[in-house]
Amino acid sequence: MKVSVILPVYNVANYLDDCMESLARQTLPAYEIIAVDDGSKDGSRKVLKKWAARLPQLKVIRQKHSGAPGGPRNKGLALATGDYIHFLDPDDYIDHGFYGSSFACIRKHDPDIVVTNRYKFNSRQKWQVYTFKLLGLFEESRLTNLYETKNLIHNLGPANKIFKRDFLTRNVLRFLEGCRFEDVHFITCCLYLAKKVFIHCGTHYHWRKRESLRNLSITQKNFMFRAVADRVEIDRFLMAQGLLGHRYIKDIRAILDFTRYASNLYRYLPHARRRFFPLVNHYLQDIDERAFDYVPEPELVRARYFFLRNGMPFEFAATASVSRGYLPVTPDGYFDFRAFKGKHAFDHLLPDSVRVPPGLQPEKAELLAGDLCNRALSLKGFGQIGYVPPRSKQDAGITVILQNRTTKEERRIPAVIRLLPQRKMRFVAAVDVALLADWLALQQTADLFLEIRAGTLLKKLRLHADPHAKLGNYGRCGKLTVTKYGNVSIVPAAVEQRKRA
C-alpha cells in the first residue's frame, strides 16, 4: 500500500524543517511527497529545495499564490498516484510510526478514512484538544461512521486523516477553492459519504499553535470577519445525495462554530460587527434542534445560541469573555437567566441557570506593594473570586494567611478592604513581625496566601506578585521575596545571606 503526502506550502519556512524531518523518519516511508508551493515569499522554496536533495520521493510544484490551501491541495490530489492520500499541513508534524501503525489498521479494516488522534503544541507545551477530551472521541480505537459516531463532526481538519484515493475519486470529492475554511466543506462531505471510518488512537498528529501574531494559521484567524463570511453551506450537497434527513449532524458543528466566532465579536472591525448577526442568523434560521444533543457543554452552548439568535452581543460576551459584558450570577457561581424568560425568541432553549465556566475569569490574589521592617509587614494588593463579585462590603472579606513552609502551620490576619468597580477587592494589611519571629529564628520560610470571601464562596489563593510590584526590605530578621513562580514569601535573613554567598 502506498501513501501520497500532499503539502500546501505558503510562508512556513520557520516550521517546514520539523514537518519534513517527521516525514524523513517514518518507519514506513511515504511513497511520494507532493509539495505545492503556493507563491511563498519567506524562504520556504529554499527549504524545500534542501529537502528535495535528501528525499527522492519529494516533488515540488510551484505556482502563483491562490489565497487559500484548497487549490494547492486539489493540484496535489490530481498528481497523486498512491493508494492513500494524506493532506499534511507543513507547519505541523507527525509521529514516526504514523503511517506504519495506520496501515496496520487499514490492512485489517479497509476503511475509507483513518482518523488519528491529535495534539496541539507550541514552544512551551503540548496538550489534548479540549473538545476531543470532553467528548471522549479518542478513548478507544474502533471502526465506525458518522451516523454511528456523530462526534466525528467535531473533527473537521483534513491533516489528521488518511483517505483511500479511490473513495475520493469515485465520489469526486475536492476542496472548494478561494475559500478560507474549505476544509469544513470537504471533510463534512467525506464523513457523510464514508461507509467505514477507523478511529485510530495508536498514533498522533501534532498541530502547531503558532505564537507569532504576524503569521497566524488560518484556523487561528477566527477573529477575522472573513472567517465567518467564508463558511460554506452544504445543504445542496446533502440534497443531491438524499441526505437532508441527516443535516442536523452538520448543524452540530455550525452551532459551535458560530458561537465561537461570536465570542470574538469585539475583535472585529465595526462594519463587520454590524454584519455579523444578520449573516449568522440567516445561516442558522433552519437549524435542526436535534443538534443540541451532541454538542459539548450543551447548556452553555444553548445559552450562547439564545443570545446569538436574539442579537444580544453584550450578554453573549458575558458568557465568553473576561473583559466584556456582565450577567447576574448566583452566590454559588451560576449565571442566572430567569430574567430573560418569556421576553425573547428561542427561550425554550435557554436554561434557568448555567455554571460560570471555571476559566472565564480566574481567581486572583495579587500583591501590588509590600514592605518588611523590624516591626511590621505591610501589604497592598487586590483579590477576586472568578466571575462572582461581592454585592456589598458586608458580603466581602480578605484574610492574609502566613503559612510555615516546613510545618504548614498557619497564622491569620484580617485585611481592610475596599470594593472596586471592576469586581475586585482592594486590600491593605499590617502584620506584626512578632507573629513571624519564632519561624524566622528557626530559619523557616513563611509563604503568603489570601483567603477571599464573596458571598458564600470562600477560596484560599497563593499571593502572587504583580510584575510591577514594589517590594521594600528594611529589617534584619528576614526578606520579602518573590519565588521563580511569582509567589510571595518571607525568607529568614540567614537563608538569604547563604544564597548570596
XYZ file of C-alpha atoms in Angstrom:
501
model
C 0.000 0.000 0.000
C 1.332 3.401 -0.996
C 0.593 6.773 0.583
C 0.850 10.085 -1.234
C 1.509 13.023 1.080
C 0.255 16.435 -0.109
C 1.641 19.622 1.454
C 0.134 23.045 0.606
C 3.127 25.298 1.359
C 2.795 29.032 1.951
C 5.212 31.083 4.081
C 6.098 28.318 6.546
C 9.908 28.439 6.328
C 10.223 28.606 10.135
C 8.276 25.367 10.603
C 8.926 23.328 7.463
C 12.049 21.539 8.736
C 10.109 19.967 11.632
C 7.465 18.695 9.234
C 9.935 17.279 6.715
C 12.043 15.686 9.458
C 8.980 13.805 10.719
C 8.376 12.526 7.170
C 12.019 11.515 6.741
C 11.951 9.433 9.945
C 8.797 7.427 9.223
C 9.073 3.704 9.938
C 7.010 3.189 6.778
C 8.177 5.871 4.302
C 5.695 7.771 2.161
C 5.541 6.608 -1.457
C 5.553 10.200 -2.697
C 5.500 13.675 -1.168
C 3.931 16.395 -3.303
C 4.694 19.888 -2.007
C 2.739 22.614 -3.778
C 4.477 25.943 -3.091
C 1.635 28.445 -3.295
C 3.753 31.515 -4.025
C 5.739 31.630 -0.761
C 7.842 34.742 -0.141
C 9.682 33.800 3.039
C 12.303 31.244 2.047
C 10.067 28.176 2.006
C 11.310 27.437 -1.525
C 14.917 27.126 -0.306
C 13.869 24.773 2.491
C 12.004 22.570 0.015
C 14.994 22.532 -2.328
C 17.229 21.353 0.534
C 14.824 18.535 1.423
C 14.349 17.505 -2.225
C 18.054 16.632 -2.269
C 17.570 14.383 0.762
C 14.194 12.801 -0.051
C 13.975 11.407 -3.612
C 10.188 10.964 -3.325
C 9.683 14.716 -2.757
C 8.219 16.562 -5.755
C 7.990 20.365 -5.567
C 5.345 22.186 -7.609
C 5.418 25.998 -7.737
C 2.523 28.301 -8.575
C 1.251 31.830 -8.005
C -0.438 32.467 -4.674
C -4.045 31.245 -4.796
C -5.190 32.747 -1.471
C -6.190 29.512 0.307
C -5.000 25.887 0.670
C -7.870 24.382 -1.352
C -6.271 24.946 -4.766
C -2.838 23.547 -3.836
C -4.448 20.503 -2.217
C -6.542 19.824 -5.315
C -3.462 20.126 -7.535
C -1.600 17.659 -5.363
C -4.565 15.281 -5.393
C -4.700 15.395 -9.214
C -0.999 14.444 -9.405
C -1.047 11.787 -6.660
C -0.621 8.135 -7.660
C -0.652 6.436 -4.245
C -3.397 4.192 -2.930
C -3.970 6.531 0.031
C -3.825 10.292 0.460
C -2.622 12.319 3.446
C -3.104 16.107 3.394
C -0.328 17.119 5.812
C -0.060 20.758 6.927
C 3.571 21.904 6.593
C 3.706 23.734 9.950
C 2.826 20.525 11.849
C 4.496 17.141 12.297
C 3.538 13.501 12.788
C 4.722 10.616 14.984
C 7.456 8.458 13.456
C 5.102 5.480 13.288
C 2.199 7.476 11.833
C 1.981 5.629 8.509
C 3.194 2.250 9.764
C 0.578 1.902 12.508
C -2.145 3.445 10.330
C -1.557 0.960 7.531
C -1.764 -1.912 10.003
C -5.317 -0.707 10.715
C -6.027 -0.281 7.013
C -4.971 -3.879 6.218
C -7.295 -5.183 8.904
C -10.377 -2.980 8.380
C -10.113 -1.457 4.859
C -11.742 1.880 5.859
C -12.447 4.815 3.561
C -10.873 7.166 6.128
C -8.486 6.697 9.042
C -8.803 9.400 11.729
C -5.798 9.674 14.033
C -5.541 11.287 17.454
C -4.313 14.861 17.567
C -2.391 17.050 19.990
C -1.891 20.797 19.964
C 1.541 22.190 20.772
C 3.611 25.362 20.931
C 7.165 26.161 22.029
C 6.292 25.585 25.694
C 3.870 22.684 25.956
C 1.689 20.022 24.344
C -1.955 19.369 25.199
C -5.007 17.393 24.139
C -7.722 19.060 22.095
C -10.300 20.099 24.717
C -13.391 19.081 22.723
C -11.958 15.642 21.883
C -11.142 15.049 25.543
C -14.549 16.273 26.710
C -16.430 14.049 24.269
C -14.147 11.007 24.604
C -13.631 10.831 20.830
C -10.268 9.058 21.099
C -10.814 6.847 24.128
C -10.589 3.665 22.045
C -9.719 2.596 18.501
C -12.780 1.396 16.580
C -14.432 1.054 13.182
C -17.445 3.336 12.838
C -19.008 6.033 10.649
C -20.586 9.470 11.056
C -24.081 8.108 11.644
C -22.910 5.868 14.492
C -20.404 8.355 15.977
C -21.794 11.832 15.422
C -18.953 13.373 17.445
C -16.765 12.891 14.365
C -18.304 16.148 13.114
C -16.200 17.967 15.732
C -13.028 16.904 13.900
C -13.110 18.663 10.523
C -9.420 19.187 9.780
C -8.027 17.028 6.938
C -4.467 16.747 8.253
C -5.011 14.053 10.918
C -6.750 11.760 8.406
C -5.656 9.300 5.725
C -8.072 8.858 2.795
C -8.469 5.994 0.359
C -7.792 7.632 -3.018
C -10.423 5.513 -4.759
C -13.022 6.786 -2.252
C -12.143 10.429 -3.093
C -12.053 9.967 -6.877
C -15.166 7.785 -7.027
C -17.204 10.429 -5.179
C -15.496 13.372 -6.941
C -14.534 14.900 -3.587
C -12.469 18.069 -3.939
C -11.705 21.141 -1.857
C -13.515 24.373 -2.580
C -11.038 26.898 -3.951
C -10.624 30.507 -2.876
C -12.411 29.916 0.450
C -10.765 30.441 3.805
C -12.289 27.379 5.515
C -12.539 24.965 2.623
C -11.665 22.017 4.847
C -15.015 22.235 6.692
C -16.912 21.587 3.460
C -14.518 18.880 2.249
C -14.350 16.842 5.469
C -18.081 17.161 6.142
C -18.848 15.761 2.677
C -16.280 12.978 3.156
C -17.719 11.961 6.522
C -21.281 11.893 5.185
C -20.259 9.557 2.344
C -17.736 7.316 4.103
C -19.207 3.920 4.962
C -16.230 2.933 7.126
C -14.183 5.316 9.280
C -11.497 3.925 11.558
C -10.674 5.964 14.689
C -7.011 5.233 15.404
C -5.772 6.069 18.896
C -2.337 4.495 18.463
C -0.569 7.412 16.803
C -0.712 11.192 16.913
C -0.815 14.189 14.637
C 0.826 17.252 16.216
C -0.962 20.505 15.385
C 1.089 23.643 15.903
C -0.472 26.683 17.531
C 1.584 29.488 16.050
C 2.750 32.118 18.518
C 3.696 34.909 16.095
C 0.758 37.284 15.558
C 2.299 38.203 12.188
C 1.960 34.668 10.845
C -1.111 33.008 12.354
C -2.531 29.888 10.752
C -5.932 30.130 9.060
C -7.534 28.176 11.929
C -6.248 30.764 14.408
C -7.830 33.654 12.472
C -11.358 33.109 13.731
C -11.331 36.706 14.972
C -11.349 37.883 11.334
C -14.805 38.541 9.924
C -13.884 36.744 6.727
C -13.605 33.568 8.780
C -17.361 33.845 9.269
C -18.177 35.005 5.754
C -16.216 32.143 4.151
C -18.100 29.365 5.973
C -19.936 27.462 3.278
C -23.318 25.819 3.393
C -23.502 22.207 2.262
C -27.272 21.825 2.019
C -27.102 21.472 -1.766
C -24.645 18.609 -1.360
C -26.959 16.908 1.153
C -29.932 17.383 -1.156
C -28.054 15.903 -4.117
C -27.045 12.897 -2.019
C -30.505 12.429 -0.476
C -29.138 13.144 2.999
C -31.228 16.112 4.140
C -32.732 13.968 6.886
C -29.285 13.913 8.494
C -28.462 17.618 8.166
C -28.674 18.017 11.944
C -25.220 16.368 12.131
C -23.805 19.257 10.115
C -25.741 21.659 12.335
C -23.859 20.383 15.398
C -20.686 21.945 14.072
C -22.423 25.053 12.696
C -23.825 25.909 16.132
C -20.430 25.544 17.774
C -18.538 27.443 15.088
C -20.788 30.466 15.084
C -20.997 30.709 18.849
C -17.191 30.548 18.925
C -16.978 33.320 16.346
C -19.394 35.418 18.368
C -17.056 35.173 21.352
C -14.548 37.166 19.259
C -17.144 39.719 18.163
C -15.467 42.688 19.830
C -12.259 41.990 17.910
C -13.995 42.573 14.561
C -13.929 45.910 12.797
C -17.112 47.974 13.396
C -18.596 47.355 9.937
C -18.008 43.601 10.283
C -19.578 43.635 13.737
C -22.745 45.177 12.298
C -22.954 42.487 9.600
C -22.245 39.597 11.927
C -25.674 38.912 13.428
C -27.692 39.224 10.190
C -25.268 36.950 8.329
C -25.065 34.284 11.011
C -28.799 34.295 11.725
C -29.524 33.830 8.034
C -27.340 30.725 8.123
C -28.822 29.424 11.380
C -32.501 30.035 10.650
C -33.142 26.417 9.644
C -31.065 24.724 12.335
C -32.323 21.287 13.378
C -32.528 21.417 17.182
C -31.569 17.751 17.456
C -28.027 19.061 17.032
C -28.018 20.352 20.617
C -27.989 16.764 21.876
C -24.447 16.300 20.526
C -22.611 19.497 21.464
C -20.134 19.638 24.370
C -21.350 21.582 27.420
C -24.894 21.650 25.954
C -26.490 24.033 28.487
C -23.804 26.692 27.994
C -23.958 26.275 24.200
C -27.765 26.650 24.276
C -27.440 29.860 26.287
C -24.899 31.306 23.876
C -27.072 30.279 20.927
C -30.020 32.091 22.542
C -28.043 35.360 22.805
C -26.648 34.891 19.300
C -30.054 34.399 17.669
C -31.524 37.386 19.516
C -28.672 39.716 18.555
C -27.559 40.339 22.150
C -23.784 40.862 21.889
C -23.295 42.311 25.374
C -24.970 39.342 27.045
C -23.207 36.849 24.777
C -19.809 38.344 25.583
C -20.548 37.951 29.286
C -20.619 34.158 28.853
C -17.406 34.059 26.818
C -15.040 36.920 27.707
C -13.329 38.112 30.852
C -13.292 41.709 29.654
C -16.744 42.261 28.096
C -20.270 42.051 29.410
C -21.776 41.074 32.743
C -24.733 38.906 33.750
C -26.392 38.245 37.113
C -24.595 35.486 38.997
C -25.934 33.483 41.933
C -23.843 33.270 45.132
C -22.822 29.697 44.282
C -21.379 30.676 40.873
C -24.203 30.215 38.318
C -25.331 32.593 35.573
C -28.958 33.483 36.356
C -31.007 33.595 33.113
C -34.524 33.691 34.591
C -34.998 37.381 33.781
C -34.742 36.599 30.034
C -37.503 34.012 30.038
C -40.662 34.858 28.111
C -39.226 38.014 26.503
C -37.248 36.693 23.522
C -37.329 34.083 20.764
C -35.796 30.646 21.343
C -36.211 30.954 25.118
C -37.324 27.307 25.177
C -33.627 26.529 24.658
C -32.453 28.785 27.476
C -31.865 27.070 30.831
C -32.686 28.927 34.048
C -29.029 28.901 35.057
C -25.630 27.661 33.906
C -22.466 27.310 35.958
C -19.935 30.020 35.146
C -17.048 28.354 33.208
C -14.028 27.956 35.513
C -11.635 29.770 33.208
C -13.903 32.670 32.331
C -12.442 34.992 34.923
C -9.755 33.331 37.019
C -9.327 33.864 40.719
C -6.609 36.346 41.590
C -4.569 37.267 44.651
C -2.151 39.985 43.536
C 0.391 41.949 45.574
C 0.998 45.493 44.340
C 3.340 46.673 47.128
C 4.893 45.225 50.247
C 7.355 46.404 52.927
C 9.097 44.409 55.653
C 10.858 46.177 58.501
C 11.897 45.207 62.051
C 8.406 45.871 63.473
C 5.819 45.211 60.758
C 4.974 43.688 57.403
C 2.661 45.856 55.281
C 0.871 44.584 52.171
C -1.270 46.197 49.467
C -2.989 44.449 46.591
C -6.277 43.050 45.318
C -8.212 39.786 45.162
C -11.215 38.325 43.369
C -13.056 35.022 43.013
C -13.835 34.085 39.453
C -16.823 35.835 37.922
C -18.567 36.297 41.259
C -18.386 39.824 42.699
C -19.322 40.661 46.289
C -22.643 42.506 46.394
C -21.613 44.788 49.252
C -18.752 45.374 51.662
C -20.532 43.166 54.191
C -20.580 40.444 51.543
C -16.793 40.515 51.074
C -13.657 39.806 53.026
C -9.941 39.101 52.683
C -7.694 37.461 55.254
C -3.909 37.306 54.914
C -2.527 33.854 55.787
C 1.092 33.247 56.789
C 1.904 29.571 56.271
C 5.058 27.916 57.581
C 6.552 26.107 54.586
C 8.076 23.411 56.828
C 5.283 22.686 59.311
C 2.262 24.019 57.324
C 1.139 25.913 60.439
C -1.000 28.965 59.601
C -1.380 32.391 61.183
C -4.205 34.650 60.008
C -4.561 38.457 59.872
C -7.762 40.210 58.649
C -7.211 42.838 55.962
C -9.010 46.128 55.371
C -10.834 46.038 52.014
C -12.342 48.456 49.532
C -14.622 47.376 46.674
C -13.557 48.389 43.153
C -15.866 48.816 40.138
C -14.049 46.058 38.204
C -15.455 43.440 40.629
C -12.158 43.256 42.534
C -11.406 43.850 46.187
C -8.517 46.111 47.110
C -6.881 45.175 50.415
C -4.419 46.666 52.879
C -2.930 44.619 55.726
C -0.416 45.263 58.531
C 1.215 42.254 60.185
C 3.185 42.414 63.435
C 6.606 40.877 62.776
C 6.338 39.233 66.215
C 3.997 36.719 64.537
C 6.929 35.606 62.393
C 9.788 35.926 64.881
C 9.854 32.290 66.015
C 9.694 30.916 62.472
C 12.430 33.204 61.215
C 14.604 32.383 64.230
C 14.304 28.683 63.283
C 15.239 29.505 59.664
C 11.752 28.591 58.432
C 10.250 30.313 55.388
C 6.729 31.786 55.515
C 4.557 31.603 52.370
C 1.790 34.188 51.920
C -1.804 33.391 50.937
C -5.105 35.253 50.725
C -8.407 33.791 51.856
C -11.030 35.618 49.787
C -14.734 35.654 50.618
C -17.507 36.734 48.226
C -20.983 35.871 49.490
C -20.997 32.179 50.351
C -17.853 31.424 48.333
C -14.508 31.107 50.111
C -11.166 30.444 48.405
C -7.565 30.284 49.558
C -5.114 31.503 46.911
C -1.337 31.847 46.876
C -0.368 35.539 46.931
C 1.216 36.363 43.585
C 3.382 39.420 42.873
C 2.228 41.780 40.157
C 5.037 42.189 37.542
C 5.433 45.814 38.669
C 5.069 45.157 42.400
C 7.239 47.308 44.675
C 8.941 45.389 47.479
C 10.858 47.081 50.297
C 13.084 45.346 52.860
C 14.281 47.455 55.788
C 14.743 44.934 58.611
C 17.320 42.414 59.759
C 15.096 39.415 60.534
C 14.178 38.342 57.003
C 13.408 39.401 53.463
C 10.198 39.730 51.445
C 10.895 37.802 48.216
C 9.237 36.523 45.035
C 9.763 32.888 44.036
C 10.591 31.826 40.483
C 6.861 31.152 40.039
C 5.961 34.724 41.035
C 4.650 33.832 44.509
C 5.388 35.938 47.598
C 7.307 34.539 50.595
C 9.320 35.751 53.575
C 12.765 34.151 53.773
C 14.857 34.229 57.005
C 17.848 36.572 56.862
C 20.424 33.767 57.266
C 18.919 31.830 54.349
C 19.102 34.925 52.160
C 22.726 35.501 53.181
C 23.638 31.902 52.259
C 22.054 32.390 48.812
C 24.216 35.473 48.228
C 27.331 33.643 49.390
